[in-house]
PDB file of C-alpha atoms and ligand atoms in Angstrom:
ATOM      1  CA  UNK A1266     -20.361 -26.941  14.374  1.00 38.00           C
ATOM      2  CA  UNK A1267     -18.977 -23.569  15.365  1.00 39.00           C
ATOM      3  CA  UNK A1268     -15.548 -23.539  17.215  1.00 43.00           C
ATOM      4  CA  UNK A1269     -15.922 -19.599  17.734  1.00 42.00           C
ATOM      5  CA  UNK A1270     -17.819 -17.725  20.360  1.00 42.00           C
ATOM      6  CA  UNK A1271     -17.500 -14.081  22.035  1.00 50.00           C
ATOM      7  CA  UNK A1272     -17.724 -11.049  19.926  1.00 73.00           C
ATOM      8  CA  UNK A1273     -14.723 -10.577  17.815  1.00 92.00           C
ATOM      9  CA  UNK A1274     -15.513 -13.918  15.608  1.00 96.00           C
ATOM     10  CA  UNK A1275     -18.974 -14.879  14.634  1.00 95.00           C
ATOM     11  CA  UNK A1276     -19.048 -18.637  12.900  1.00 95.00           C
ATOM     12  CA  UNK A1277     -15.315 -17.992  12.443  1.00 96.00           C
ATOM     13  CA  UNK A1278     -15.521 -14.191  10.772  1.00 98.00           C
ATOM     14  CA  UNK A1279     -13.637 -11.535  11.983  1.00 97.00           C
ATOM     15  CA  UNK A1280     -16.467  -8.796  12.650  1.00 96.00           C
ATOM     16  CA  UNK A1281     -13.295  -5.908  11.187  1.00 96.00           C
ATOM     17  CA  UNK A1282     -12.811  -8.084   8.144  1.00 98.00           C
ATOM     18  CA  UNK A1283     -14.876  -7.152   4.763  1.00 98.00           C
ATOM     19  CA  UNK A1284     -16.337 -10.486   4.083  1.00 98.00           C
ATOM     20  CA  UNK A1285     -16.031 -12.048   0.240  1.00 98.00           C
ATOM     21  CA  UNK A1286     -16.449 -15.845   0.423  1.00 98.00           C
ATOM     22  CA  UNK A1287     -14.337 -18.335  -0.913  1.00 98.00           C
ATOM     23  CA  UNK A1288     -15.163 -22.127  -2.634  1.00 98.00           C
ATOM     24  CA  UNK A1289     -11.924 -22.382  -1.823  1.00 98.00           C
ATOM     25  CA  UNK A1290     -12.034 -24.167   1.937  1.00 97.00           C
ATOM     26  CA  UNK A1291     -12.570 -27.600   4.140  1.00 96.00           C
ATOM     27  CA  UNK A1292     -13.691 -28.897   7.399  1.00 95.00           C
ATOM     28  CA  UNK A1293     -11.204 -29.010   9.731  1.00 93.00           C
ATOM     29  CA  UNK A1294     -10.525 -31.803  12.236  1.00 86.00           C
ATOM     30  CA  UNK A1295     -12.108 -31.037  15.459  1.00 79.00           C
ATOM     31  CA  UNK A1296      -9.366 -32.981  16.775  1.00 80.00           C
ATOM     32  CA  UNK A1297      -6.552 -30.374  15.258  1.00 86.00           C
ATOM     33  CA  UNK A1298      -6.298 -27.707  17.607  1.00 91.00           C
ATOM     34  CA  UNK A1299      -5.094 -23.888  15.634  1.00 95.00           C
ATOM     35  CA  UNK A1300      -1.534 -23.015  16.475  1.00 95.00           C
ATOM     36  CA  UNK A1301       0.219 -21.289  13.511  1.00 96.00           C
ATOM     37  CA  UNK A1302      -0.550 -18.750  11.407  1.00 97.00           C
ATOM     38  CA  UNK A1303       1.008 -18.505   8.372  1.00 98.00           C
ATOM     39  CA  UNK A1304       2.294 -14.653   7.005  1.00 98.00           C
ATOM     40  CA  UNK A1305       2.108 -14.320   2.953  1.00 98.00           C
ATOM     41  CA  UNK A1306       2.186 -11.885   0.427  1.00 98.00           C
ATOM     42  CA  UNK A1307       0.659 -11.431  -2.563  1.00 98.00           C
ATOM     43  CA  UNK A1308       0.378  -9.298  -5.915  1.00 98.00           C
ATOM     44  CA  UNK A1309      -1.707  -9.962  -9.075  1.00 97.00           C
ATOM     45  CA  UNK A1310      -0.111  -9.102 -11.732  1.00 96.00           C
ATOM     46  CA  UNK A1311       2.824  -9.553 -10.052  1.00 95.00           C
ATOM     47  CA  UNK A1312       4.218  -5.696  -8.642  1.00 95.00           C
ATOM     48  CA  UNK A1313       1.105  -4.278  -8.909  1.00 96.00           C
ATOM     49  CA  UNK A1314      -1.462  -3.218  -6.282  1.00 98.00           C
ATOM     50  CA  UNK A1315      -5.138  -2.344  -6.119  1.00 96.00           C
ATOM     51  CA  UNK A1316      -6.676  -4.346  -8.479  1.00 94.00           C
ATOM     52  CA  UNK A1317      -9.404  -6.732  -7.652  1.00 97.00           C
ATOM     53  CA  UNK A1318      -7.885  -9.895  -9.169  1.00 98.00           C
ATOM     54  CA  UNK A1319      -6.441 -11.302  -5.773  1.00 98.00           C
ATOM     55  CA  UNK A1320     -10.389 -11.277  -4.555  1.00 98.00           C
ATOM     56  CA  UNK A1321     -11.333 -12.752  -7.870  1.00 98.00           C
ATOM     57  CA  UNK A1322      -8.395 -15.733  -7.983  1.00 98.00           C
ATOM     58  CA  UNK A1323      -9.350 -16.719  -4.326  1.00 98.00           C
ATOM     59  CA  UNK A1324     -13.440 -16.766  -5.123  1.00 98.00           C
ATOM     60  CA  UNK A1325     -13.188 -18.692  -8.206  1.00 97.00           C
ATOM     61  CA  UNK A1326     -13.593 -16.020 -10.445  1.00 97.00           C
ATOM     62  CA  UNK A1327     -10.585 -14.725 -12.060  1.00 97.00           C
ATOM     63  CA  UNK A1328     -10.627 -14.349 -15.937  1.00 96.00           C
ATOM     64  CA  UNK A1329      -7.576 -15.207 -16.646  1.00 96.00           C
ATOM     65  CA  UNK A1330      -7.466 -14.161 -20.492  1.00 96.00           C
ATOM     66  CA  UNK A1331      -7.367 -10.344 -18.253  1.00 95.00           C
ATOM     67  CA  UNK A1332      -3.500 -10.679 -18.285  1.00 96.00           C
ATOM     68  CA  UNK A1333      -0.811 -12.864 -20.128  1.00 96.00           C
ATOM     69  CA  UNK A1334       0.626 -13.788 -16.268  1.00 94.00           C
ATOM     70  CA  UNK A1335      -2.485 -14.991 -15.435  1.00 96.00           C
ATOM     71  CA  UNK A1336      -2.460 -18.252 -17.905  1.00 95.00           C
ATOM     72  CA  UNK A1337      -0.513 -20.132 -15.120  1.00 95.00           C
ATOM     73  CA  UNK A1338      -3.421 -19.484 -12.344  1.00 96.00           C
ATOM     74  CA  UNK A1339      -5.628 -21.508 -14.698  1.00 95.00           C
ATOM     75  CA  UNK A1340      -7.206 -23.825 -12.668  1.00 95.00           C
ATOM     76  CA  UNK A1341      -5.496 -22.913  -9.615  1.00 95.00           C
ATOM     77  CA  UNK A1342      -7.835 -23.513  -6.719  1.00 97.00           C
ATOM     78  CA  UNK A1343      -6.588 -21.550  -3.656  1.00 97.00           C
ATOM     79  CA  UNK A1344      -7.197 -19.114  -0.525  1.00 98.00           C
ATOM     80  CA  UNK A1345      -6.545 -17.520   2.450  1.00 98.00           C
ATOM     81  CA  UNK A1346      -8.240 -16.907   5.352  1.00 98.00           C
ATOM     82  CA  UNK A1347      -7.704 -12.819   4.740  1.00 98.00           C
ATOM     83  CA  UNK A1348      -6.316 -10.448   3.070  1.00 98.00           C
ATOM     84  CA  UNK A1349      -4.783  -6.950   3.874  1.00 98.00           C
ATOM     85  CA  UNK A1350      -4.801  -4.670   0.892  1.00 98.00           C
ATOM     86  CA  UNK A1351      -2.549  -1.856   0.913  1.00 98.00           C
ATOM     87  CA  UNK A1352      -4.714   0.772   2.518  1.00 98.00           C
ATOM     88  CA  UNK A1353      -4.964  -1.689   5.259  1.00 98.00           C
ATOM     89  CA  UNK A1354      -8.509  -2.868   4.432  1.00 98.00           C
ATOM     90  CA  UNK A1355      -9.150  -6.573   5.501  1.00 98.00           C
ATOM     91  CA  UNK A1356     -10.884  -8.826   3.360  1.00 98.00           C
ATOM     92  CA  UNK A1357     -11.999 -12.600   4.868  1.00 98.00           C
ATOM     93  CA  UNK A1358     -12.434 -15.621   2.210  1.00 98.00           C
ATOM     94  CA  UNK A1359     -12.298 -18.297   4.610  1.00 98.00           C
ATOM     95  CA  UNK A1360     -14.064 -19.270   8.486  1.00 98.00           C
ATOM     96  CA  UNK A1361     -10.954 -19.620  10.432  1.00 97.00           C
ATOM     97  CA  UNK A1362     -13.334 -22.397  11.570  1.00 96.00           C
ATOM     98  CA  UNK A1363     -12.511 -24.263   8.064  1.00 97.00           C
ATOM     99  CA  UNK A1364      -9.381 -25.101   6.442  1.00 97.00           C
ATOM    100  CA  UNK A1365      -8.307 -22.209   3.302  1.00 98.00           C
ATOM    101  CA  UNK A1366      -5.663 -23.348   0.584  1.00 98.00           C
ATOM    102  CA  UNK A1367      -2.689 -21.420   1.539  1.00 98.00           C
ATOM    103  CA  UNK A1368       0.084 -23.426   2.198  1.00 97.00           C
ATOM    104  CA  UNK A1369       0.363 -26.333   0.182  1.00 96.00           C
ATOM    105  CA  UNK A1370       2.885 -28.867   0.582  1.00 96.00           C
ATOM    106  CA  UNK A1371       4.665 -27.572   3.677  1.00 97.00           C
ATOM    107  CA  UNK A1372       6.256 -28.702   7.048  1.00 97.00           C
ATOM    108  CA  UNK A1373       6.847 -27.053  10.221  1.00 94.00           C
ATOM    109  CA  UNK A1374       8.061 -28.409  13.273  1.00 89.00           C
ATOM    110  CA  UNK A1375       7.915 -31.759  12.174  1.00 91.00           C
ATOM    111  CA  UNK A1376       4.723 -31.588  11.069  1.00 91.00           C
ATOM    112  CA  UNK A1377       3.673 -31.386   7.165  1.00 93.00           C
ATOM    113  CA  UNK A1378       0.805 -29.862   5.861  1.00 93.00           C
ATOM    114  CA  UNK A1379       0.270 -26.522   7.603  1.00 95.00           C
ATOM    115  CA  UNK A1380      -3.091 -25.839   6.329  1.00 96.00           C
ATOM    116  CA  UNK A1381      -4.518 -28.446   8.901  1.00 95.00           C
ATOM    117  CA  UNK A1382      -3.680 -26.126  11.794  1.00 95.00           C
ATOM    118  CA  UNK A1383      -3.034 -22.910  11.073  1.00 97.00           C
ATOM    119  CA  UNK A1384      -4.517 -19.601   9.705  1.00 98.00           C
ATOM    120  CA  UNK A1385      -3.665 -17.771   6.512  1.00 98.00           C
ATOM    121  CA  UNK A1386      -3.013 -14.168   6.180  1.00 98.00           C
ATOM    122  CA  UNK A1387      -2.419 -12.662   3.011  1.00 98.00           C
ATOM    123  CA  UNK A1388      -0.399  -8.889   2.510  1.00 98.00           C
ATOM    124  CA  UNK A1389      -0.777  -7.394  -1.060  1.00 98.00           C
ATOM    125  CA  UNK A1390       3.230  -6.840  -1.676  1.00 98.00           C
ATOM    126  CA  UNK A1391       5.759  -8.459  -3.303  1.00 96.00           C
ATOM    127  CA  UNK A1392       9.205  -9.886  -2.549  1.00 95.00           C
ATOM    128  CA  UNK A1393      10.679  -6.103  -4.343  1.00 95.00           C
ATOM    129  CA  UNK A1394       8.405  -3.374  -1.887  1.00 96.00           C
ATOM    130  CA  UNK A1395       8.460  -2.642   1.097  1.00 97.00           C
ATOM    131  CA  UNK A1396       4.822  -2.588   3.133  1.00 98.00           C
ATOM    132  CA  UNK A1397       2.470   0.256   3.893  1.00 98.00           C
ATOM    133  CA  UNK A1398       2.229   0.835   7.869  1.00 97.00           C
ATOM    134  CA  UNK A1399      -1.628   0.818   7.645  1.00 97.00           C
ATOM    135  CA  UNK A1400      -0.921  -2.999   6.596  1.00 98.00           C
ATOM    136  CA  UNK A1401       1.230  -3.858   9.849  1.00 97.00           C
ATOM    137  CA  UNK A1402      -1.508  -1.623  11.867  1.00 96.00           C
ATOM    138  CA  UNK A1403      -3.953  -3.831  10.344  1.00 97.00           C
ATOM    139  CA  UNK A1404      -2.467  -6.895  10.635  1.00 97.00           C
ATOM    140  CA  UNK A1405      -1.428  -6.301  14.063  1.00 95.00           C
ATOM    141  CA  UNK A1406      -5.225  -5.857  15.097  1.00 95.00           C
ATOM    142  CA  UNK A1407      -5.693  -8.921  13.888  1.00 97.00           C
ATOM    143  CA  UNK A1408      -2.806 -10.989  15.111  1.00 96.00           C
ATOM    144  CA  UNK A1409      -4.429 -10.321  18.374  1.00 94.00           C
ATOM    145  CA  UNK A1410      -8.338 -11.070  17.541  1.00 95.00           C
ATOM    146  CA  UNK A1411      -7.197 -14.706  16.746  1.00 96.00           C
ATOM    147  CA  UNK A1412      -4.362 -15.304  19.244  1.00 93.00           C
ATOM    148  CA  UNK A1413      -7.460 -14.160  21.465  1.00 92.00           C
ATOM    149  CA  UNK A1414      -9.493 -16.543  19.725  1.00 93.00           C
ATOM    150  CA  UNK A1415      -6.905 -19.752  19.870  1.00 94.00           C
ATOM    151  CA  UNK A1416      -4.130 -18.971  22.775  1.00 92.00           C
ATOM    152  CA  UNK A1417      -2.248 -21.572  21.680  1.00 93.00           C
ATOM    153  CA  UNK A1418      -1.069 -19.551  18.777  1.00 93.00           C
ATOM    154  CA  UNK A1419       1.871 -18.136  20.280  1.00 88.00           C
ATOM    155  CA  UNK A1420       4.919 -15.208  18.501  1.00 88.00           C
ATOM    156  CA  UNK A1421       7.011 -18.349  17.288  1.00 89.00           C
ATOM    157  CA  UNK A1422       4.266 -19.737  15.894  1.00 93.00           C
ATOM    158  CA  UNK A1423       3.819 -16.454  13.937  1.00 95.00           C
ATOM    159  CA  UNK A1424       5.755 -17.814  10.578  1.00 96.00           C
ATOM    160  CA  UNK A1425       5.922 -16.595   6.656  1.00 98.00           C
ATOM    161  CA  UNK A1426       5.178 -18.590   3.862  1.00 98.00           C
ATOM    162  CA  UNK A1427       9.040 -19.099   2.993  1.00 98.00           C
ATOM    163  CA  UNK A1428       9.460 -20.625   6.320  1.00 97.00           C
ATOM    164  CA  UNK A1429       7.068 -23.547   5.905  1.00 97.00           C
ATOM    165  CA  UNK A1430       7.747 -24.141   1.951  1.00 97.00           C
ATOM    166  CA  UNK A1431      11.217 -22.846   1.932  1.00 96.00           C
ATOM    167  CA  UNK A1432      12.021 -24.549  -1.882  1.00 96.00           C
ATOM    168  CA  UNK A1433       8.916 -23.325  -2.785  1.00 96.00           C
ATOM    169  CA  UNK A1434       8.052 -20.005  -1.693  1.00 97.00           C
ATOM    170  CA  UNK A1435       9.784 -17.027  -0.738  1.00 97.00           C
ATOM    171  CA  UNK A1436       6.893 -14.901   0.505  1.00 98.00           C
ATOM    172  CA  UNK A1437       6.393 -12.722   2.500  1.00 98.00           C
ATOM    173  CA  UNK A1438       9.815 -11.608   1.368  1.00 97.00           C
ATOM    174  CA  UNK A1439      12.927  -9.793   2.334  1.00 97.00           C
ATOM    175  CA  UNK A1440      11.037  -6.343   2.830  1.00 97.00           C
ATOM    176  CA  UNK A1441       8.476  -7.926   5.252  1.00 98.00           C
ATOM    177  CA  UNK A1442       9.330  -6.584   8.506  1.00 98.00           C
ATOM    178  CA  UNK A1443       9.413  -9.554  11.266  1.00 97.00           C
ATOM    179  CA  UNK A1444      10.453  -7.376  14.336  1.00 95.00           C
ATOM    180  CA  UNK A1445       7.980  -4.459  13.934  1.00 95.00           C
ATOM    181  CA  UNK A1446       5.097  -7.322  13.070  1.00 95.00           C
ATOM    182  CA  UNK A1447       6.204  -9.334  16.272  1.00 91.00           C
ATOM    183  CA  UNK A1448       6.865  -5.960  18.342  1.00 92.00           C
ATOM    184  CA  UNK A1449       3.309  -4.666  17.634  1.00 90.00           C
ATOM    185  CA  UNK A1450       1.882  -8.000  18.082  1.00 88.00           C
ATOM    186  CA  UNK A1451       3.266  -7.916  21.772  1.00 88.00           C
ATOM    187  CA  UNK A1452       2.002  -3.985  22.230  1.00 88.00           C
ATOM    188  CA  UNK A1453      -1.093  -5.341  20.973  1.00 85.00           C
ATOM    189  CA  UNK A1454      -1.492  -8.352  23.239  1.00 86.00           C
ATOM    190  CA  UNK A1455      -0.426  -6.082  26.441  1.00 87.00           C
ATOM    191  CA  UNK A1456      -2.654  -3.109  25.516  1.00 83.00           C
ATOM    192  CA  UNK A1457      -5.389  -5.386  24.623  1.00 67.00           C
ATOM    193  CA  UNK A1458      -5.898  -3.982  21.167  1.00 56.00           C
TER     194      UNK A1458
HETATM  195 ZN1   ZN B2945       2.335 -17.638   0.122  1.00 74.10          ZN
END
């Protein structure tokens, strides 16, 4: 059953987001209502941008003889709802109808294992860069198409990966910046972006 209607989401696609599907996803619980979204970042091999191997990791179809660092994604099954490269381009694995594999063991509020209600959003970086604008323009856009989506989303909600896995995980890193995202997520929502 679809959850999304109106023109910005078809079955749970973002009609701006590049589509590249992902085995990687769930049902969710039609009783769990979306009201996080979780922030990440990602590089693959670590520090380096452009490549295709983040697509290929989250589809199932990294080799991972390409690179000595890859030998530890061996068998790794994971996702995210999208991706924002570092030209800005946004790539969608997962419906935000279904569940993607981007939190693991996590908490927030109370409440452990984030996946169940919230939305992943990937940023090609690392915890040593600092972000392209065309990334916070993009992610910006769609901060807003799924807040408009689920309202109960709200800017606290808005959280990085460090914050729900905090011995885990320090993405999106020190170089993410929180006020600009959250300051052009509120332009957005006022302008209707
Ligand atoms: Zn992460």
């Amino acid at each position: 059953m679809s959850q999304t209607s109106g023109t910005d989401f078809k079955d749970g696609w973002w009609r701006d987001a590049t589509p590249h599907l992902s085995p990687h996803a769930e049902p969710r619980l039609n009783t769990v209502e979306i009201d996080q979204i979780v922030i990440h970042a990602i590089s693959l091999p670590a520090g380096e941008f452009g490549g295709p191997h983040i697509h290929a990791l989250f589809a199932n179809t990294l080799d991972c003889d390409l690179h000595p660092a890859f030998a530890e994604l061996r068998g790794l099954r994971v996702s995210a709802h999208f991706l924002i490269d570092r030209r800005g381009l946004t790539t969608q694995f997962v419906s935000i109808d279904e569940r993607a594999w981007h939190a693991g063991v996590s908490s927030f509020g109370g409440r452990a294992a984030c996946n169940a209600r919230s939305i992943g959003i990937e940023l090609e970086g690392c915890d040593s860069t600092s972000f392209a604008p065309a990334q916070y323009e993009s992610l910006s856009k769609l901060l807003v198409a799924l807040v408009g989506r689920h309202p109960r989303i709200r800017a606290s909600r808005i959280v990085g990966h460090a914050d729900i896995a905090p011995t885990r995980k320090t993405d999106p890193g020190p170089h993410f910046d929180w006020i600009r995202c959250r300051r052009d997520f509120i332009c957005g929502m006022l302008s209707g972006v």
